[in-house]
Amino acid sequence: AASAQRPEEVIQRYMEVVAGVPDEDCIICMDQLSNPSGYETASSEEGGQSTLPDTVGKFIKCGHTLHMLCMLAMYNNGTKDGSLQCPSCKTIYGEKTGTQPKGKMEIYSIAQSLPGHPDCGTIQIIYSIPPGLQGPEHPNPGQPFTCRGFPRFCFLPDNDKGRKVLELLKVAWMRRLIFTVGTSSTTGEPDTVVWNGIHHKTEMMSNLSGHGYPDPNYLDNVLSELASQGVTEDCLKP
Ligand code: NAD
Ligand code: ZN
Ligand code: ZN
């Protein structure tokens, strides 16, 4: 939705010009901040008169400094969704979105308990994604992508923490962050729908793949994976 914004405006929303240039290197181009950005020529060659000055910028929350034009180049290389991620500390500014293809997320409740969670029932998530054609945001636009092992069944304990994870997974789904199109690290198949770094438990009563229960750390791990994609409890506040 935010993709209509001009890249320069996105940079200026989350970075401010610093007056005194620190005696440090830019984490993107590795050159000194007091030298111009290595991307200066590249951006002016593209014909766009960049309104962004070749200055050093500072992120408004985390305070990390780097060449504004280097950050612009990094933004233009990504999905251009109106969000920025500090390359030093990974703080996300705005709403990060992904490249998950269209599909369906369904939620069911199961009375049976998961191993390690004897005091509650189980939440079942079913993800369905049909095969289709890759969009401009995918590795090979216009080419087909495949969908292996769909629908994928996933399980959470139906307790307070599990339900919180579920709500955050719904946010991640809406932001297209649960799956992406790429090469499966398990099968090596390219141009297929794969998990995108937010781990799911796909076995309910067994643990043959290692993606099953019991796993006492699972809910905390998935909360930190969600947070690294910018999906936190703040997203659930009205
Ligand atoms: P991938 O192999 O590129 O791996 C990406 C991430 O998914 C990794 O972090 C990995 O640890 C995790 N992952 C791998 N296997 C998983 C599993 N069985 N359950 C949960 N997480 C898993 O990702 P991918 O290609 O999307 O999935 C790996 C394989 O698992 C694929 O061959 C897929 O068909 C199969 N799979 C099947 C089902 C099913 O319900 N039949 C569900 C999930 C995955
Ligand atoms: Zn730089
Ligand atoms: Zn930072």
JSON list of N, CA and C in Angstrom, two decimals, residues 1-2 14 75 78-86 90-99 171-178 196-198 225-231 235:
[
{"chain": "A", "resi": 1, "resn": "ALA", "atom": "N", "xyz": [0.84, -1.20, 0.00]},
{"chain": "A", "resi": 1, "resn": "ALA", "atom": "CA", "xyz": [0.00, 0.00, 0.00]},
{"chain": "A", "resi": 1, "resn": "ALA", "atom": "C", "xyz": [0.88, 1.25, 0.00]},
{"chain": "A", "resi": 2, "resn": "ALA", "atom": "N", "xyz": [2.03, 1.15, 0.67]},
{"chain": "A", "resi": 2, "resn": "ALA", "atom": "CA", "xyz": [2.89, 2.32, 0.82]},
{"chain": "A", "resi": 2, "resn": "ALA", "atom": "C", "xyz": [3.84, 2.48, -0.36]},
{"chain": "A", "resi": 14, "resn": "TYR", "atom": "N", "xyz": [12.53, 8.86, 8.10]},
{"chain": "A", "resi": 14, "resn": "TYR", "atom": "CA", "xyz": [13.12, 8.10, 9.21]},
{"chain": "A", "resi": 14, "resn": "TYR", "atom": "C", "xyz": [14.58, 8.46, 9.50]},
{"chain": "A", "resi": 75, "resn": "TYR", "atom": "N", "xyz": [17.56, 0.80, -0.12]},
{"chain": "A", "resi": 75, "resn": "TYR", "atom": "CA", "xyz": [16.08, 0.79, -0.21]},
{"chain": "A", "resi": 75, "resn": "TYR", "atom": "C", "xyz": [15.62, 0.43, -1.62]},
{"chain": "A", "resi": 78, "resn": "GLY", "atom": "N", "xyz": [15.52, -3.19, -2.56]},
{"chain": "A", "resi": 78, "resn": "GLY", "atom": "CA", "xyz": [14.62, -4.09, -1.83]},
{"chain": "A", "resi": 78, "resn": "GLY", "atom": "C", "xyz": [13.21, -4.04, -2.38]},
{"chain": "A", "resi": 79, "resn": "THR", "atom": "N", "xyz": [12.24, -4.33, -1.53]},
{"chain": "A", "resi": 79, "resn": "THR", "atom": "CA", "xyz": [10.85, -4.39, -1.99]},
{"chain": "A", "resi": 79, "resn": "THR", "atom": "C", "xyz": [10.19, -3.02, -2.07]},
{"chain": "A", "resi": 80, "resn": "LYS", "atom": "N", "xyz": [10.88, -1.97, -1.60]},
{"chain": "A", "resi": 80, "resn": "LYS", "atom": "CA", "xyz": [10.37, -0.58, -1.69]},
{"chain": "A", "resi": 80, "resn": "LYS", "atom": "C", "xyz": [8.95, -0.49, -1.14]},
{"chain": "A", "resi": 81, "resn": "ASP", "atom": "N", "xyz": [8.77, -0.96, 0.09]},
{"chain": "A", "resi": 81, "resn": "ASP", "atom": "CA", "xyz": [7.44, -1.00, 0.67]},
{"chain": "A", "resi": 81, "resn": "ASP", "atom": "C", "xyz": [7.18, 0.17, 1.62]},
{"chain": "A", "resi": 82, "resn": "GLY", "atom": "N", "xyz": [8.06, 1.17, 1.60]},
{"chain": "A", "resi": 82, "resn": "GLY", "atom": "CA", "xyz": [7.87, 2.31, 2.50]},
{"chain": "A", "resi": 82, "resn": "GLY", "atom": "C", "xyz": [8.50, 2.12, 3.86]},
{"chain": "A", "resi": 83, "resn": "SER", "atom": "N", "xyz": [9.15, 0.99, 4.09]},
{"chain": "A", "resi": 83, "resn": "SER", "atom": "CA", "xyz": [9.81, 0.78, 5.38]},
{"chain": "A", "resi": 83, "resn": "SER", "atom": "C", "xyz": [11.32, 0.73, 5.21]},
{"chain": "A", "resi": 84, "resn": "LEU", "atom": "N", "xyz": [12.04, 1.06, 6.29]},
{"chain": "A", "resi": 84, "resn": "LEU", "atom": "CA", "xyz": [13.50, 0.98, 6.29]},
{"chain": "A", "resi": 84, "resn": "LEU", "atom": "C", "xyz": [13.94, 0.09, 7.44]},
{"chain": "A", "resi": 85, "resn": "GLN", "atom": "N", "xyz": [15.08, -0.56, 7.26]},
{"chain": "A", "resi": 85, "resn": "GLN", "atom": "CA", "xyz": [15.67, -1.31, 8.36]},
{"chain": "A", "resi": 85, "resn": "GLN", "atom": "C", "xyz": [17.09, -0.83, 8.54]},
{"chain": "A", "resi": 86, "resn": "CYS", "atom": "N", "xyz": [17.43, -0.40, 9.76]},
{"chain": "A", "resi": 86, "resn": "CYS", "atom": "CA", "xyz": [18.80, 0.05, 10.04]},
{"chain": "A", "resi": 86, "resn": "CYS", "atom": "C", "xyz": [19.75, -1.11, 9.79]},
{"chain": "A", "resi": 90, "resn": "LYS", "atom": "N", "xyz": [19.31, -3.37, 12.87]},
{"chain": "A", "resi": 90, "resn": "LYS", "atom": "CA", "xyz": [18.12, -4.05, 12.34]},
{"chain": "A", "resi": 90, "resn": "LYS", "atom": "C", "xyz": [16.79, -3.44, 12.83]},
{"chain": "A", "resi": 91, "resn": "THR", "atom": "N", "xyz": [16.83, -2.30, 13.50]},
{"chain": "A", "resi": 91, "resn": "THR", "atom": "CA", "xyz": [15.58, -1.63, 13.87]},
{"chain": "A", "resi": 91, "resn": "THR", "atom": "C", "xyz": [14.78, -1.33, 12.61]},
{"chain": "A", "resi": 92, "resn": "ILE", "atom": "N", "xyz": [13.46, -1.60, 12.69]},
{"chain": "A", "resi": 92, "resn": "ILE", "atom": "CA", "xyz": [12.60, -1.39, 11.53]},
{"chain": "A", "resi": 92, "resn": "ILE", "atom": "C", "xyz": [11.81, -0.10, 11.70]},
{"chain": "A", "resi": 93, "resn": "TYR", "atom": "N", "xyz": [11.78, 0.71, 10.66]},
{"chain": "A", "resi": 93, "resn": "TYR", "atom": "CA", "xyz": [11.01, 1.95, 10.63]},
{"chain": "A", "resi": 93, "resn": "TYR", "atom": "C", "xyz": [9.87, 1.78, 9.64]},
{"chain": "A", "resi": 94, "resn": "GLY", "atom": "N", "xyz": [8.65, 2.00, 10.10]},
{"chain": "A", "resi": 94, "resn": "GLY", "atom": "CA", "xyz": [7.50, 1.77, 9.24]},
{"chain": "A", "resi": 94, "resn": "GLY", "atom": "C", "xyz": [7.11, 0.30, 9.29]},
{"chain": "A", "resi": 95, "resn": "GLU", "atom": "N", "xyz": [6.28, -0.12, 8.36]},
{"chain": "A", "resi": 95, "resn": "GLU", "atom": "CA", "xyz": [5.77, -1.49, 8.33]},
{"chain": "A", "resi": 95, "resn": "GLU", "atom": "C", "xyz": [6.47, -2.28, 7.25]},
{"chain": "A", "resi": 96, "resn": "LYS", "atom": "N", "xyz": [7.30, -3.22, 7.69]},
{"chain": "A", "resi": 96, "resn": "LYS", "atom": "CA", "xyz": [7.97, -4.08, 6.72]},
{"chain": "A", "resi": 96, "resn": "LYS", "atom": "C", "xyz": [6.97, -5.07, 6.12]},
{"chain": "A", "resi": 97, "resn": "THR", "atom": "N", "xyz": [6.95, -5.20, 4.82]},
{"chain": "A", "resi": 97, "resn": "THR", "atom": "CA", "xyz": [6.12, -6.22, 4.18]},
{"chain": "A", "resi": 97, "resn": "THR", "atom": "C", "xyz": [7.00, -7.14, 3.35]},
{"chain": "A", "resi": 98, "resn": "GLY", "atom": "N", "xyz": [6.48, -8.32, 3.05]},
{"chain": "A", "resi": 98, "resn": "GLY", "atom": "CA", "xyz": [7.24, -9.32, 2.32]},
{"chain": "A", "resi": 98, "resn": "GLY", "atom": "C", "xyz": [6.65, -9.59, 0.95]},
{"chain": "A", "resi": 99, "resn": "THR", "atom": "N", "xyz": [6.92, -10.79, 0.42]},
{"chain": "A", "resi": 99, "resn": "THR", "atom": "CA", "xyz": [6.57, -11.11, -0.96]},
{"chain": "A", "resi": 99, "resn": "THR", "atom": "C", "xyz": [5.72, -12.39, -1.05]},
{"chain": "A", "resi": 171, "resn": "VAL", "atom": "N", "xyz": [-0.93, -10.89, 11.82]},
{"chain": "A", "resi": 171, "resn": "VAL", "atom": "CA", "xyz": [-0.35, -9.63, 11.33]},
{"chain": "A", "resi": 171, "resn": "VAL", "atom": "C", "xyz": [0.73, -9.93, 10.28]},
{"chain": "A", "resi": 172, "resn": "ALA", "atom": "N", "xyz": [1.58, -10.90, 10.60]},
{"chain": "A", "resi": 172, "resn": "ALA", "atom": "CA", "xyz": [2.66, -11.27, 9.66]},
{"chain": "A", "resi": 172, "resn": "ALA", "atom": "C", "xyz": [2.08, -11.78, 8.34]},
{"chain": "A", "resi": 173, "resn": "TRP", "atom": "N", "xyz": [0.99, -12.53, 8.42]},
{"chain": "A", "resi": 173, "resn": "TRP", "atom": "CA", "xyz": [0.34, -13.03, 7.20]},
{"chain": "A", "resi": 173, "resn": "TRP", "atom": "C", "xyz": [-0.17, -11.86, 6.36]},
{"chain": "A", "resi": 174, "resn": "MET", "atom": "N", "xyz": [-0.85, -10.91, 7.00]},
{"chain": "A", "resi": 174, "resn": "MET", "atom": "CA", "xyz": [-1.39, -9.74, 6.28]},
{"chain": "A", "resi": 174, "resn": "MET", "atom": "C", "xyz": [-0.26, -8.95, 5.62]},
{"chain": "A", "resi": 175, "resn": "ARG", "atom": "N", "xyz": [0.90, -8.93, 6.28]},
{"chain": "A", "resi": 175, "resn": "ARG", "atom": "CA", "xyz": [2.05, -8.20, 5.74]},
{"chain": "A", "resi": 175, "resn": "ARG", "atom": "C", "xyz": [2.88, -9.05, 4.77]},
{"chain": "A", "resi": 176, "resn": "ARG", "atom": "N", "xyz": [2.42, -10.22, 4.47]},
{"chain": "A", "resi": 176, "resn": "ARG", "atom": "CA", "xyz": [3.05, -11.12, 3.48]},
{"chain": "A", "resi": 176, "resn": "ARG", "atom": "C", "xyz": [4.44, -11.59, 3.91]},
{"chain": "A", "resi": 177, "resn": "LEU", "atom": "N", "xyz": [4.57, -11.86, 5.22]},
{"chain": "A", "resi": 177, "resn": "LEU", "atom": "CA", "xyz": [5.88, -12.20, 5.77]},
{"chain": "A", "resi": 177, "resn": "LEU", "atom": "C", "xyz": [6.08, -13.67, 6.10]},
{"chain": "A", "resi": 178, "resn": "ILE", "atom": "N", "xyz": [5.04, -14.50, 6.01]},
{"chain": "A", "resi": 178, "resn": "ILE", "atom": "CA", "xyz": [5.17, -15.90, 6.47]},
{"chain": "A", "resi": 178, "resn": "ILE", "atom": "C", "xyz": [5.91, -16.76, 5.45]},
{"chain": "A", "resi": 196, "resn": "ASN", "atom": "N", "xyz": [9.65, -18.19, 5.50]},
{"chain": "A", "resi": 196, "resn": "ASN", "atom": "CA", "xyz": [10.43, -16.95, 5.44]},
{"chain": "A", "resi": 196, "resn": "ASN", "atom": "C", "xyz": [11.01, -16.56, 6.80]},
{"chain": "A", "resi": 197, "resn": "GLY", "atom": "N", "xyz": [11.55, -17.53, 7.56]},
{"chain": "A", "resi": 197, "resn": "GLY", "atom": "CA", "xyz": [12.29, -17.17, 8.78]},
{"chain": "A", "resi": 197, "resn": "GLY", "atom": "C", "xyz": [11.45, -17.05, 10.03]},
{"chain": "A", "resi": 198, "resn": "ILE", "atom": "N", "xyz": [10.14, -17.27, 9.93]},
{"chain": "A", "resi": 198, "resn": "ILE", "atom": "CA", "xyz": [9.29, -17.31, 11.12]},
{"chain": "A", "resi": 198, "resn": "ILE", "atom": "C", "xyz": [8.90, -18.77, 11.30]},
{"chain": "A", "resi": 225, "resn": "GLU", "atom": "N", "xyz": [11.56, -14.07, 16.35]},
{"chain": "A", "resi": 225, "resn": "GLU", "atom": "CA", "xyz": [11.58, -14.07, 14.88]},
{"chain": "A", "resi": 225, "resn": "GLU", "atom": "C", "xyz": [10.56, -13.09, 14.32]},
{"chain": "A", "resi": 226, "resn": "LEU", "atom": "N", "xyz": [9.38, -13.04, 14.95]},
{"chain": "A", "resi": 226, "resn": "LEU", "atom": "CA", "xyz": [8.36, -12.06, 14.53]},
{"chain": "A", "resi": 226, "resn": "LEU", "atom": "C", "xyz": [8.89, -10.64, 14.74]},
{"chain": "A", "resi": 227, "resn": "ALA", "atom": "N", "xyz": [9.52, -10.42, 15.90]},
{"chain": "A", "resi": 227, "resn": "ALA", "atom": "CA", "xyz": [10.03, -9.07, 16.21]},
{"chain": "A", "resi": 227, "resn": "ALA", "atom": "C", "xyz": [11.09, -8.65, 15.20]},
{"chain": "A", "resi": 228, "resn": "SER", "atom": "N", "xyz": [11.90, -9.61, 14.74]},
{"chain": "A", "resi": 228, "resn": "SER", "atom": "CA", "xyz": [12.94, -9.22, 13.78]},
{"chain": "A", "resi": 228, "resn": "SER", "atom": "C", "xyz": [12.36, -8.87, 12.41]},
{"chain": "A", "resi": 229, "resn": "GLN", "atom": "N", "xyz": [11.07, -9.18, 12.21]},
{"chain": "A", "resi": 229, "resn": "GLN", "atom": "CA", "xyz": [10.38, -8.73, 10.99]},
{"chain": "A", "resi": 229, "resn": "GLN", "atom": "C", "xyz": [9.50, -7.51, 11.28]},
{"chain": "A", "resi": 230, "resn": "GLY", "atom": "N", "xyz": [9.65, -6.95, 12.49]},
{"chain": "A", "resi": 230, "resn": "GLY", "atom": "CA", "xyz": [8.88, -5.76, 12.85]},
{"chain": "A", "resi": 230, "resn": "GLY", "atom": "C", "xyz": [7.49, -6.07, 13.38]},
{"chain": "A", "resi": 231, "resn": "VAL", "atom": "N", "xyz": [7.19, -7.33, 13.67]},
{"chain": "A", "resi": 231, "resn": "VAL", "atom": "CA", "xyz": [5.87, -7.69, 14.18]},
{"chain": "A", "resi": 231, "resn": "VAL", "atom": "C", "xyz": [5.99, -7.91, 15.70]},
{"chain": "A", "resi": 235, "resn": "CYS", "atom": "N", "xyz": [1.90, -3.93, 17.48]},
{"chain": "A", "resi": 235, "resn": "CYS", "atom": "CA", "xyz": [1.03, -4.06, 16.30]},
{"chain": "A", "resi": 235, "resn": "CYS", "atom": "C", "xyz": [-0.39, -4.44, 16.71]}
]
